[in-house]
């Protein structure tokens, strides 16, 4: 069965510091992968998606970037964190047709101070 | 543009009773999918139920059912026989075909459900 991992689970970082969040998927090959951010008490906003190695598309221009160095690895990064980057970051992979539902990882709670 | 609206920021229900969480959507697509996810306090997003726009029957998954009214563009979640463990945030989402077939999900703002003993 498929499993999705995210780490770290929680992170507290000072403003201006770099960021690297990792997501890995097991039990599937060539998945479509997604990074979402959830602000406190809000719904999810799509940040990036990837259909394959090295293929990244951005939904919202911002202080973050994403990379996909391996088929089942998706990384979210920042060179300099802002206070507004605080939130809950969720990685997801997409099921095949017809449902094409998305399965989410456990998330990373990021606090920027 | 596609949009999901959840008008109930919070709902209360007595244990063992049924509750309906509202969701309306806006899309010009003929083919689309609607999802409900549960988010407990731990933060994980748990898939509950799916309804395709061409599905003639309302979707059901155990105690969850989706009241799909296509003409009214509503996809309400019904939870029967509520349990204390149902207390969580519930999100309605719609699959946006977008470009390139990446099929992102558009989420509503969510409804916080509290089940009382």
JSON list of C-alpha atoms in Angstrom, two decimals:
[
{"chain": "A", "resi": 1, "resn": "UNK", "atom": "CA", "xyz": [0.00, 0.00, 0.00]},
{"chain": "A", "resi": 2, "resn": "UNK", "atom": "CA", "xyz": [1.01, 3.58, -0.51]},
{"chain": "A", "resi": 3, "resn": "UNK", "atom": "CA", "xyz": [2.49, 5.67, 2.27]},
{"chain": "A", "resi": 4, "resn": "UNK", "atom": "CA", "xyz": [3.48, 9.30, 2.35]},
{"chain": "A", "resi": 5, "resn": "UNK", "atom": "CA", "xyz": [6.02, 10.68, 4.80]},
{"chain": "A", "resi": 6, "resn": "UNK", "atom": "CA", "xyz": [6.85, 14.22, 5.77]},
{"chain": "A", "resi": 7, "resn": "UNK", "atom": "CA", "xyz": [9.55, 15.61, 8.01]},
{"chain": "A", "resi": 8, "resn": "UNK", "atom": "CA", "xyz": [10.10, 17.31, 10.18]},
{"chain": "A", "resi": 9, "resn": "UNK", "atom": "CA", "xyz": [6.74, 17.20, 11.96]},
{"chain": "A", "resi": 10, "resn": "UNK", "atom": "CA", "xyz": [7.25, 20.58, 13.60]},
{"chain": "A", "resi": 11, "resn": "UNK", "atom": "CA", "xyz": [9.74, 23.35, 13.01]},
{"chain": "A", "resi": 12, "resn": "UNK", "atom": "CA", "xyz": [10.42, 26.71, 14.61]},
{"chain": "A", "resi": 13, "resn": "UNK", "atom": "CA", "xyz": [12.69, 28.97, 12.58]},
{"chain": "A", "resi": 14, "resn": "UNK", "atom": "CA", "xyz": [13.81, 32.60, 12.84]},
{"chain": "A", "resi": 15, "resn": "UNK", "atom": "CA", "xyz": [12.95, 35.10, 10.16]},
{"chain": "A", "resi": 16, "resn": "UNK", "atom": "CA", "xyz": [15.57, 35.11, 7.43]},
{"chain": "A", "resi": 17, "resn": "UNK", "atom": "CA", "xyz": [16.69, 31.53, 7.97]},
{"chain": "A", "resi": 18, "resn": "UNK", "atom": "CA", "xyz": [16.54, 28.87, 5.22]},
{"chain": "A", "resi": 19, "resn": "UNK", "atom": "CA", "xyz": [13.95, 26.11, 5.02]},
{"chain": "A", "resi": 20, "resn": "UNK", "atom": "CA", "xyz": [13.86, 22.58, 3.69]},
{"chain": "A", "resi": 21, "resn": "UNK", "atom": "CA", "xyz": [10.81, 20.34, 4.10]},
{"chain": "A", "resi": 22, "resn": "UNK", "atom": "CA", "xyz": [10.86, 16.85, 2.68]},
{"chain": "A", "resi": 23, "resn": "UNK", "atom": "CA", "xyz": [8.12, 14.60, 1.40]},
{"chain": "A", "resi": 24, "resn": "UNK", "atom": "CA", "xyz": [8.56, 11.02, 0.23]},
{"chain": "A", "resi": 25, "resn": "UNK", "atom": "CA", "xyz": [6.04, 8.55, -1.14]},
{"chain": "A", "resi": 26, "resn": "UNK", "atom": "CA", "xyz": [6.25, 4.77, -0.97]},
{"chain": "A", "resi": 27, "resn": "UNK", "atom": "CA", "xyz": [4.32, 2.13, -2.84]},
{"chain": "A", "resi": 28, "resn": "UNK", "atom": "CA", "xyz": [3.69, 4.00, -6.07]},
{"chain": "A", "resi": 29, "resn": "UNK", "atom": "CA", "xyz": [5.73, 5.12, -9.04]},
{"chain": "A", "resi": 30, "resn": "UNK", "atom": "CA", "xyz": [5.69, 8.37, -10.99]},
{"chain": "A", "resi": 31, "resn": "UNK", "atom": "CA", "xyz": [3.07, 9.98, -8.76]},
{"chain": "A", "resi": 32, "resn": "UNK", "atom": "CA", "xyz": [1.75, 13.48, -9.20]},
{"chain": "A", "resi": 33, "resn": "UNK", "atom": "CA", "xyz": [2.85, 15.33, -6.08]},
{"chain": "A", "resi": 34, "resn": "UNK", "atom": "CA", "xyz": [1.53, 18.49, -4.47]},
{"chain": "A", "resi": 35, "resn": "UNK", "atom": "CA", "xyz": [2.53, 20.95, -1.75]},
{"chain": "A", "resi": 36, "resn": "UNK", "atom": "CA", "xyz": [-0.27, 22.76, 0.07]},
{"chain": "A", "resi": 37, "resn": "UNK", "atom": "CA", "xyz": [-0.17, 25.35, 2.84]},
{"chain": "A", "resi": 38, "resn": "UNK", "atom": "CA", "xyz": [-2.85, 25.81, 5.44]},
{"chain": "A", "resi": 39, "resn": "UNK", "atom": "CA", "xyz": [-2.96, 29.03, 7.45]},
{"chain": "A", "resi": 40, "resn": "UNK", "atom": "CA", "xyz": [-4.45, 28.77, 10.93]},
{"chain": "A", "resi": 41, "resn": "UNK", "atom": "CA", "xyz": [-8.19, 28.07, 10.78]},
{"chain": "A", "resi": 42, "resn": "UNK", "atom": "CA", "xyz": [-8.27, 28.18, 6.99]},
{"chain": "A", "resi": 43, "resn": "UNK", "atom": "CA", "xyz": [-8.55, 25.83, 4.05]},
{"chain": "A", "resi": 44, "resn": "UNK", "atom": "CA", "xyz": [-5.66, 24.56, 1.99]},
{"chain": "A", "resi": 45, "resn": "UNK", "atom": "CA", "xyz": [-3.91, 26.54, -0.72]},
{"chain": "A", "resi": 46, "resn": "UNK", "atom": "CA", "xyz": [-1.95, 24.78, -3.43]},
{"chain": "A", "resi": 47, "resn": "UNK", "atom": "CA", "xyz": [1.64, 25.99, -3.64]},
{"chain": "A", "resi": 48, "resn": "UNK", "atom": "CA", "xyz": [3.39, 23.64, -6.08]},
{"chain": "A", "resi": 49, "resn": "UNK", "atom": "CA", "xyz": [2.71, 20.52, -8.06]},
{"chain": "A", "resi": 50, "resn": "UNK", "atom": "CA", "xyz": [4.93, 18.11, -9.93]},
{"chain": "A", "resi": 51, "resn": "UNK", "atom": "CA", "xyz": [4.16, 15.52, -12.59]},
{"chain": "A", "resi": 52, "resn": "UNK", "atom": "CA", "xyz": [7.68, 14.08, -12.69]},
{"chain": "A", "resi": 53, "resn": "UNK", "atom": "CA", "xyz": [11.35, 14.44, -11.82]},
{"chain": "A", "resi": 54, "resn": "UNK", "atom": "CA", "xyz": [12.51, 18.00, -12.31]},
{"chain": "A", "resi": 55, "resn": "UNK", "atom": "CA", "xyz": [9.04, 19.16, -13.37]},
{"chain": "A", "resi": 56, "resn": "UNK", "atom": "CA", "xyz": [7.66, 21.77, -11.00]},
{"chain": "A", "resi": 57, "resn": "UNK", "atom": "CA", "xyz": [4.81, 24.20, -11.47]},
{"chain": "A", "resi": 58, "resn": "UNK", "atom": "CA", "xyz": [4.02, 27.03, -9.11]},
{"chain": "A", "resi": 59, "resn": "UNK", "atom": "CA", "xyz": [0.54, 28.16, -8.27]},
{"chain": "A", "resi": 60, "resn": "UNK", "atom": "CA", "xyz": [1.28, 31.28, -6.30]},
{"chain": "A", "resi": 61, "resn": "UNK", "atom": "CA", "xyz": [4.34, 33.53, -6.58]},
{"chain": "A", "resi": 62, "resn": "UNK", "atom": "CA", "xyz": [5.99, 33.65, -3.19]},
{"chain": "A", "resi": 63, "resn": "UNK", "atom": "CA", "xyz": [9.07, 33.22, -1.11]},
{"chain": "A", "resi": 64, "resn": "UNK", "atom": "CA", "xyz": [9.14, 29.45, -1.54]},
{"chain": "A", "resi": 65, "resn": "UNK", "atom": "CA", "xyz": [10.45, 27.02, -4.13]},
{"chain": "A", "resi": 66, "resn": "UNK", "atom": "CA", "xyz": [10.08, 23.31, -4.75]},
{"chain": "A", "resi": 67, "resn": "UNK", "atom": "CA", "xyz": [12.22, 20.60, -6.27]},
{"chain": "A", "resi": 68, "resn": "UNK", "atom": "CA", "xyz": [11.75, 16.98, -7.23]},
{"chain": "A", "resi": 69, "resn": "UNK", "atom": "CA", "xyz": [15.17, 15.32, -7.34]},
{"chain": "A", "resi": 70, "resn": "UNK", "atom": "CA", "xyz": [13.80, 11.77, -7.37]},
{"chain": "A", "resi": 71, "resn": "UNK", "atom": "CA", "xyz": [10.58, 10.14, -8.53]},
{"chain": "A", "resi": 72, "resn": "UNK", "atom": "CA", "xyz": [9.11, 9.83, -5.06]},
{"chain": "A", "resi": 73, "resn": "UNK", "atom": "CA", "xyz": [10.73, 12.80, -3.34]},
{"chain": "A", "resi": 74, "resn": "UNK", "atom": "CA", "xyz": [9.37, 16.32, -3.22]},
{"chain": "A", "resi": 75, "resn": "UNK", "atom": "CA", "xyz": [11.15, 19.13, -1.38]},
{"chain": "A", "resi": 76, "resn": "UNK", "atom": "CA", "xyz": [9.88, 22.55, -0.34]},
{"chain": "A", "resi": 77, "resn": "UNK", "atom": "CA", "xyz": [12.52, 25.20, 0.26]},
{"chain": "A", "resi": 78, "resn": "UNK", "atom": "CA", "xyz": [13.14, 28.81, 1.07]},
{"chain": "A", "resi": 79, "resn": "UNK", "atom": "CA", "xyz": [16.35, 30.81, 1.17]},
{"chain": "A", "resi": 80, "resn": "UNK", "atom": "CA", "xyz": [14.99, 33.36, 3.66]},
{"chain": "A", "resi": 81, "resn": "UNK", "atom": "CA", "xyz": [11.86, 32.74, 5.67]},
{"chain": "A", "resi": 82, "resn": "UNK", "atom": "CA", "xyz": [9.27, 35.43, 6.28]},
{"chain": "A", "resi": 83, "resn": "UNK", "atom": "CA", "xyz": [6.81, 35.66, 9.16]},
{"chain": "A", "resi": 84, "resn": "UNK", "atom": "CA", "xyz": [4.02, 35.04, 6.65]},
{"chain": "A", "resi": 85, "resn": "UNK", "atom": "CA", "xyz": [5.52, 31.63, 5.80]},
{"chain": "A", "resi": 86, "resn": "UNK", "atom": "CA", "xyz": [4.22, 30.25, 9.08]},
{"chain": "A", "resi": 87, "resn": "UNK", "atom": "CA", "xyz": [1.59, 27.58, 8.62]},
{"chain": "A", "resi": 88, "resn": "UNK", "atom": "CA", "xyz": [0.86, 23.91, 8.22]},
{"chain": "A", "resi": 89, "resn": "UNK", "atom": "CA", "xyz": [2.45, 22.38, 5.12]},
{"chain": "A", "resi": 90, "resn": "UNK", "atom": "CA", "xyz": [0.94, 19.30, 3.60]},
{"chain": "A", "resi": 91, "resn": "UNK", "atom": "CA", "xyz": [2.31, 17.11, 0.85]},
{"chain": "A", "resi": 92, "resn": "UNK", "atom": "CA", "xyz": [-0.07, 14.98, -1.20]},
{"chain": "A", "resi": 93, "resn": "UNK", "atom": "CA", "xyz": [0.02, 12.46, -4.01]},
{"chain": "A", "resi": 94, "resn": "UNK", "atom": "CA", "xyz": [-2.72, 11.79, -6.49]},
{"chain": "A", "resi": 95, "resn": "UNK", "atom": "CA", "xyz": [-4.58, 8.57, -7.12]},
{"chain": "A", "resi": 96, "resn": "UNK", "atom": "CA", "xyz": [-5.20, 7.36, -10.65]},
{"chain": "A", "resi": 97, "resn": "UNK", "atom": "CA", "xyz": [-8.36, 7.86, -12.66]},
{"chain": "A", "resi": 98, "resn": "UNK", "atom": "CA", "xyz": [-11.28, 7.80, -12.10]},
{"chain": "A", "resi": 99, "resn": "UNK", "atom": "CA", "xyz": [-11.36, 9.13, -8.57]},
{"chain": "A", "resi": 100, "resn": "UNK", "atom": "CA", "xyz": [-8.04, 10.93, -8.73]},
{"chain": "A", "resi": 101, "resn": "UNK", "atom": "CA", "xyz": [-8.33, 11.61, -5.04]},
{"chain": "A", "resi": 102, "resn": "UNK", "atom": "CA", "xyz": [-5.38, 13.05, -3.22]},
{"chain": "A", "resi": 103, "resn": "UNK", "atom": "CA", "xyz": [-3.78, 11.41, -0.23]},
{"chain": "A", "resi": 104, "resn": "UNK", "atom": "CA", "xyz": [-2.07, 13.65, 2.27]},
{"chain": "A", "resi": 105, "resn": "UNK", "atom": "CA", "xyz": [0.97, 13.26, 4.44]},
{"chain": "A", "resi": 106, "resn": "UNK", "atom": "CA", "xyz": [0.96, 14.01, 8.17]},
{"chain": "A", "resi": 107, "resn": "UNK", "atom": "CA", "xyz": [2.09, 17.61, 7.60]},
{"chain": "A", "resi": 108, "resn": "UNK", "atom": "CA", "xyz": [4.76, 19.93, 8.95]},
{"chain": "A", "resi": 109, "resn": "UNK", "atom": "CA", "xyz": [3.82, 22.72, 11.30]},
{"chain": "A", "resi": 110, "resn": "UNK", "atom": "CA", "xyz": [6.15, 25.65, 10.66]},
{"chain": "A", "resi": 111, "resn": "UNK", "atom": "CA", "xyz": [6.41, 28.64, 12.98]},
{"chain": "A", "resi": 112, "resn": "UNK", "atom": "CA", "xyz": [8.55, 31.55, 11.89]},
{"chain": "A", "resi": 113, "resn": "UNK", "atom": "CA", "xyz": [9.52, 33.91, 14.72]},
{"chain": "B", "resi": 1, "resn": "UNK", "atom": "CA", "xyz": [-13.29, 30.59, -11.60]},
{"chain": "B", "resi": 2, "resn": "UNK", "atom": "CA", "xyz": [-14.09, 27.54, -9.56]},
{"chain": "B", "resi": 3, "resn": "UNK", "atom": "CA", "xyz": [-15.09, 28.08, -5.96]},
{"chain": "B", "resi": 4, "resn": "UNK", "atom": "CA", "xyz": [-16.18, 26.07, -2.94]},
{"chain": "B", "resi": 5, "resn": "UNK", "atom": "CA", "xyz": [-18.34, 27.66, -0.24]},
{"chain": "B", "resi": 6, "resn": "UNK", "atom": "CA", "xyz": [-18.89, 26.25, 3.22]},
{"chain": "B", "resi": 7, "resn": "UNK", "atom": "CA", "xyz": [-21.18, 28.62, 5.08]},
{"chain": "B", "resi": 8, "resn": "UNK", "atom": "CA", "xyz": [-21.08, 26.93, 8.50]},
{"chain": "B", "resi": 9, "resn": "UNK", "atom": "CA", "xyz": [-17.92, 27.84, 10.41]},
{"chain": "B", "resi": 10, "resn": "UNK", "atom": "CA", "xyz": [-19.01, 25.64, 13.32]},
{"chain": "B", "resi": 11, "resn": "UNK", "atom": "CA", "xyz": [-21.61, 22.98, 14.00]},
{"chain": "B", "resi": 12, "resn": "UNK", "atom": "CA", "xyz": [-22.69, 21.09, 17.12]},
{"chain": "B", "resi": 13, "resn": "UNK", "atom": "CA", "xyz": [-24.38, 17.72, 17.24]},
{"chain": "B", "resi": 14, "resn": "UNK", "atom": "CA", "xyz": [-25.40, 15.34, 19.97]},
{"chain": "B", "resi": 15, "resn": "UNK", "atom": "CA", "xyz": [-23.74, 11.94, 19.98]},
{"chain": "B", "resi": 16, "resn": "UNK", "atom": "CA", "xyz": [-25.68, 9.32, 17.96]},
{"chain": "B", "resi": 17, "resn": "UNK", "atom": "CA", "xyz": [-27.59, 11.97, 16.01]},
{"chain": "B", "resi": 18, "resn": "UNK", "atom": "CA", "xyz": [-27.15, 12.79, 12.33]},
{"chain": "B", "resi": 19, "resn": "UNK", "atom": "CA", "xyz": [-25.63, 16.03, 11.09]},
{"chain": "B", "resi": 20, "resn": "UNK", "atom": "CA", "xyz": [-25.44, 17.71, 7.68]},
{"chain": "B", "resi": 21, "resn": "UNK", "atom": "CA", "xyz": [-22.48, 19.86, 6.66]},
{"chain": "B", "resi": 22, "resn": "UNK", "atom": "CA", "xyz": [-23.21, 22.20, 3.79]},
{"chain": "B", "resi": 23, "resn": "UNK", "atom": "CA", "xyz": [-21.13, 22.71, 0.66]},
{"chain": "B", "resi": 24, "resn": "UNK", "atom": "CA", "xyz": [-21.94, 24.62, -2.49]},
{"chain": "B", "resi": 25, "resn": "UNK", "atom": "CA", "xyz": [-19.69, 24.90, -5.48]},
{"chain": "B", "resi": 26, "resn": "UNK", "atom": "CA", "xyz": [-19.31, 26.95, -8.60]},
{"chain": "B", "resi": 27, "resn": "UNK", "atom": "CA", "xyz": [-17.86, 25.64, -11.83]},
{"chain": "B", "resi": 28, "resn": "UNK", "atom": "CA", "xyz": [-18.45, 25.89, -15.56]},
{"chain": "B", "resi": 29, "resn": "UNK", "atom": "CA", "xyz": [-16.97, 22.44, -16.18]},
{"chain": "B", "resi": 30, "resn": "UNK", "atom": "CA", "xyz": [-19.27, 19.59, -17.14]},
{"chain": "B", "resi": 31, "resn": "UNK", "atom": "CA", "xyz": [-16.99, 16.98, -15.63]},
{"chain": "B", "resi": 32, "resn": "UNK", "atom": "CA", "xyz": [-15.77, 17.49, -12.08]},
{"chain": "B", "resi": 33, "resn": "UNK", "atom": "CA", "xyz": [-15.28, 15.67, -8.82]},
{"chain": "B", "resi": 34, "resn": "UNK", "atom": "CA", "xyz": [-16.25, 16.61, -5.29]},
{"chain": "B", "resi": 35, "resn": "UNK", "atom": "CA", "xyz": [-14.50, 15.41, -2.17]},
{"chain": "B", "resi": 36, "resn": "UNK", "atom": "CA", "xyz": [-14.92, 15.62, 1.56]},
{"chain": "B", "resi": 37, "resn": "UNK", "atom": "CA", "xyz": [-11.94, 15.44, 3.88]},
{"chain": "B", "resi": 38, "resn": "UNK", "atom": "CA", "xyz": [-11.77, 15.28, 7.66]},
{"chain": "B", "resi": 39, "resn": "UNK", "atom": "CA", "xyz": [-8.99, 17.01, 9.57]},
{"chain": "B", "resi": 40, "resn": "UNK", "atom": "CA", "xyz": [-8.71, 16.06, 13.25]},
{"chain": "B", "resi": 41, "resn": "UNK", "atom": "CA", "xyz": [-6.65, 18.11, 15.66]},
{"chain": "B", "resi": 42, "resn": "UNK", "atom": "CA", "xyz": [-3.56, 16.11, 14.68]},
{"chain": "B", "resi": 43, "resn": "UNK", "atom": "CA", "xyz": [-3.66, 17.89, 11.32]},
{"chain": "B", "resi": 44, "resn": "UNK", "atom": "CA", "xyz": [-3.74, 14.98, 8.89]},
{"chain": "B", "resi": 45, "resn": "UNK", "atom": "CA", "xyz": [-6.25, 15.23, 6.04]},
{"chain": "B", "resi": 46, "resn": "UNK", "atom": "CA", "xyz": [-8.35, 12.08, 5.84]},
{"chain": "B", "resi": 47, "resn": "UNK", "atom": "CA", "xyz": [-10.29, 11.32, 2.67]},
{"chain": "B", "resi": 48, "resn": "UNK", "atom": "CA", "xyz": [-13.95, 10.53, 3.44]},
{"chain": "B", "resi": 49, "resn": "UNK", "atom": "CA", "xyz": [-16.05, 10.40, 0.29]},
{"chain": "B", "resi": 50, "resn": "UNK", "atom": "CA", "xyz": [-16.09, 11.25, -3.41]},
{"chain": "B", "resi": 51, "resn": "UNK", "atom": "CA", "xyz": [-18.85, 12.21, -5.83]},
{"chain": "B", "resi": 52, "resn": "UNK", "atom": "CA", "xyz": [-18.34, 12.45, -9.57]},
{"chain": "B", "resi": 53, "resn": "UNK", "atom": "CA", "xyz": [-20.42, 14.90, -11.54]},
{"chain": "B", "resi": 54, "resn": "UNK", "atom": "CA", "xyz": [-21.81, 12.12, -13.73]},
{"chain": "B", "resi": 55, "resn": "UNK", "atom": "CA", "xyz": [-22.59, 9.76, -10.88]},
{"chain": "B", "resi": 56, "resn": "UNK", "atom": "CA", "xyz": [-26.33, 9.21, -10.76]},
{"chain": "B", "resi": 57, "resn": "UNK", "atom": "CA", "xyz": [-26.36, 7.81, -7.26]},
{"chain": "B", "resi": 58, "resn": "UNK", "atom": "CA", "xyz": [-25.38, 9.72, -4.14]},
{"chain": "B", "resi": 59, "resn": "UNK", "atom": "CA", "xyz": [-22.08, 8.43, -2.79]},
{"chain": "B", "resi": 60, "resn": "UNK", "atom": "CA", "xyz": [-22.03, 6.56, 0.50]},
{"chain": "B", "resi": 61, "resn": "UNK", "atom": "CA", "xyz": [-19.13, 5.32, 2.64]},
{"chain": "B", "resi": 62, "resn": "UNK", "atom": "CA", "xyz": [-20.22, 3.73, 5.89]},
{"chain": "B", "resi": 63, "resn": "UNK", "atom": "CA", "xyz": [-21.72, 6.45, 8.09]},
{"chain": "B", "resi": 64, "resn": "UNK", "atom": "CA", "xyz": [-20.92, 9.13, 5.51]},
{"chain": "B", "resi": 65, "resn": "UNK", "atom": "CA", "xyz": [-23.18, 10.00, 2.62]},
{"chain": "B", "resi": 66, "resn": "UNK", "atom": "CA", "xyz": [-23.10, 12.81, 0.15]},
{"chain": "B", "resi": 67, "resn": "UNK", "atom": "CA", "xyz": [-26.33, 14.59, -0.73]},
{"chain": "B", "resi": 68, "resn": "UNK", "atom": "CA", "xyz": [-25.52, 15.65, -4.29]},
{"chain": "B", "resi": 69, "resn": "UNK", "atom": "CA", "xyz": [-27.91, 18.13, -5.90]},
{"chain": "B", "resi": 70, "resn": "UNK", "atom": "CA", "xyz": [-26.34, 19.00, -9.22]},
{"chain": "B", "resi": 71, "resn": "UNK", "atom": "CA", "xyz": [-28.87, 21.61, -10.32]},
{"chain": "B", "resi": 72, "resn": "UNK", "atom": "CA", "xyz": [-28.39, 23.49, -7.06]},
{"chain": "B", "resi": 73, "resn": "UNK", "atom": "CA", "xyz": [-24.62, 22.89, -7.15]},
{"chain": "B", "resi": 74, "resn": "UNK", "atom": "CA", "xyz": [-24.57, 21.53, -3.65]},
{"chain": "B", "resi": 75, "resn": "UNK", "atom": "CA", "xyz": [-22.73, 18.55, -2.19]},
{"chain": "B", "resi": 76, "resn": "UNK", "atom": "CA", "xyz": [-23.65, 18.28, 1.46]},
{"chain": "B", "resi": 77, "resn": "UNK", "atom": "CA", "xyz": [-22.03, 15.71, 3.72]},
{"chain": "B", "resi": 78, "resn": "UNK", "atom": "CA", "xyz": [-24.33, 13.75, 6.01]},
{"chain": "B", "resi": 79, "resn": "UNK", "atom": "CA", "xyz": [-22.83, 11.96, 8.99]},
{"chain": "B", "resi": 80, "resn": "UNK", "atom": "CA", "xyz": [-25.20, 9.50, 10.57]},
{"chain": "B", "resi": 81, "resn": "UNK", "atom": "CA", "xyz": [-25.01, 8.27, 14.17]},
{"chain": "B", "resi": 82, "resn": "UNK", "atom": "CA", "xyz": [-22.35, 10.82, 15.19]},
{"chain": "B", "resi": 83, "resn": "UNK", "atom": "CA", "xyz": [-19.52, 9.65, 17.40]},
{"chain": "B", "resi": 84, "resn": "UNK", "atom": "CA", "xyz": [-17.22, 11.63, 19.67]},
{"chain": "B", "resi": 85, "resn": "UNK", "atom": "CA", "xyz": [-14.36, 10.83, 17.30]},
{"chain": "B", "resi": 86, "resn": "UNK", "atom": "CA", "xyz": [-16.15, 12.71, 14.54]},
{"chain": "B", "resi": 87, "resn": "UNK", "atom": "CA", "xyz": [-15.21, 16.01, 16.19]},
{"chain": "B", "resi": 88, "resn": "UNK", "atom": "CA", "xyz": [-12.89, 17.64, 13.65]},
{"chain": "B", "resi": 89, "resn": "UNK", "atom": "CA", "xyz": [-12.67, 20.15, 10.82]},
{"chain": "B", "resi": 90, "resn": "UNK", "atom": "CA", "xyz": [-14.40, 19.05, 7.63]},
{"chain": "B", "resi": 91, "resn": "UNK", "atom": "CA", "xyz": [-13.40, 20.35, 4.24]},
{"chain": "B", "resi": 92, "resn": "UNK", "atom": "CA", "xyz": [-15.29, 20.18, 0.99]},
{"chain": "B", "resi": 93, "resn": "UNK", "atom": "CA", "xyz": [-13.09, 20.22, -2.10]},
{"chain": "B", "resi": 94, "resn": "UNK", "atom": "CA", "xyz": [-13.49, 20.17, -5.85]},
{"chain": "B", "resi": 95, "resn": "UNK", "atom": "CA", "xyz": [-11.10, 18.85, -8.43]},
{"chain": "B", "resi": 96, "resn": "UNK", "atom": "CA", "xyz": [-9.97, 21.58, -10.77]},
{"chain": "B", "resi": 97, "resn": "UNK", "atom": "CA", "xyz": [-8.84, 20.14, -14.08]},
{"chain": "B", "resi": 98, "resn": "UNK", "atom": "CA", "xyz": [-6.68, 23.14, -14.75]},
{"chain": "B", "resi": 99, "resn": "UNK", "atom": "CA", "xyz": [-4.11, 22.94, -17.48]},
{"chain": "B", "resi": 100, "resn": "UNK", "atom": "CA", "xyz": [-1.77, 20.04, -18.03]},
{"chain": "B", "resi": 101, "resn": "UNK", "atom": "CA", "xyz": [-4.05, 17.65, -16.20]},
{"chain": "B", "resi": 102, "resn": "UNK", "atom": "CA", "xyz": [-2.50, 18.19, -12.79]},
{"chain": "B", "resi": 103, "resn": "UNK", "atom": "CA", "xyz": [-5.93, 18.27, -11.17]},
{"chain": "B", "resi": 104, "resn": "UNK", "atom": "CA", "xyz": [-5.42, 20.42, -8.11]},
{"chain": "B", "resi": 105, "resn": "UNK", "atom": "CA", "xyz": [-8.02, 20.50, -5.37]},
{"chain": "B", "resi": 106, "resn": "UNK", "atom": "CA", "xyz": [-9.85, 23.68, -4.48]},
{"chain": "B", "resi": 107, "resn": "UNK", "atom": "CA", "xyz": [-10.88, 23.70, -0.82]},
{"chain": "B", "resi": 108, "resn": "UNK", "atom": "CA", "xyz": [-13.60, 25.44, 1.09]},
{"chain": "B", "resi": 109, "resn": "UNK", "atom": "CA", "xyz": [-12.90, 27.25, 4.35]},
{"chain": "B", "resi": 110, "resn": "UNK", "atom": "CA", "xyz": [-14.06, 24.28, 6.38]},
{"chain": "B", "resi": 111, "resn": "UNK", "atom": "CA", "xyz": [-16.63, 23.53, 9.08]},
{"chain": "B", "resi": 112, "resn": "UNK", "atom": "CA", "xyz": [-15.64, 22.67, 12.62]},
{"chain": "B", "resi": 113, "resn": "UNK", "atom": "CA", "xyz": [-17.86, 19.93, 13.99]},
{"chain": "B", "resi": 114, "resn": "UNK", "atom": "CA", "xyz": [-18.17, 19.31, 17.71]},
{"chain": "B", "resi": 115, "resn": "UNK", "atom": "CA", "xyz": [-19.92, 16.16, 18.89]},
{"chain": "B", "resi": 116, "resn": "UNK", "atom": "CA", "xyz": [-21.32, 16.37, 22.42]},
{"chain": "B", "resi": 117, "resn": "UNK", "atom": "CA", "xyz": [-21.90, 13.32, 24.63]}
]
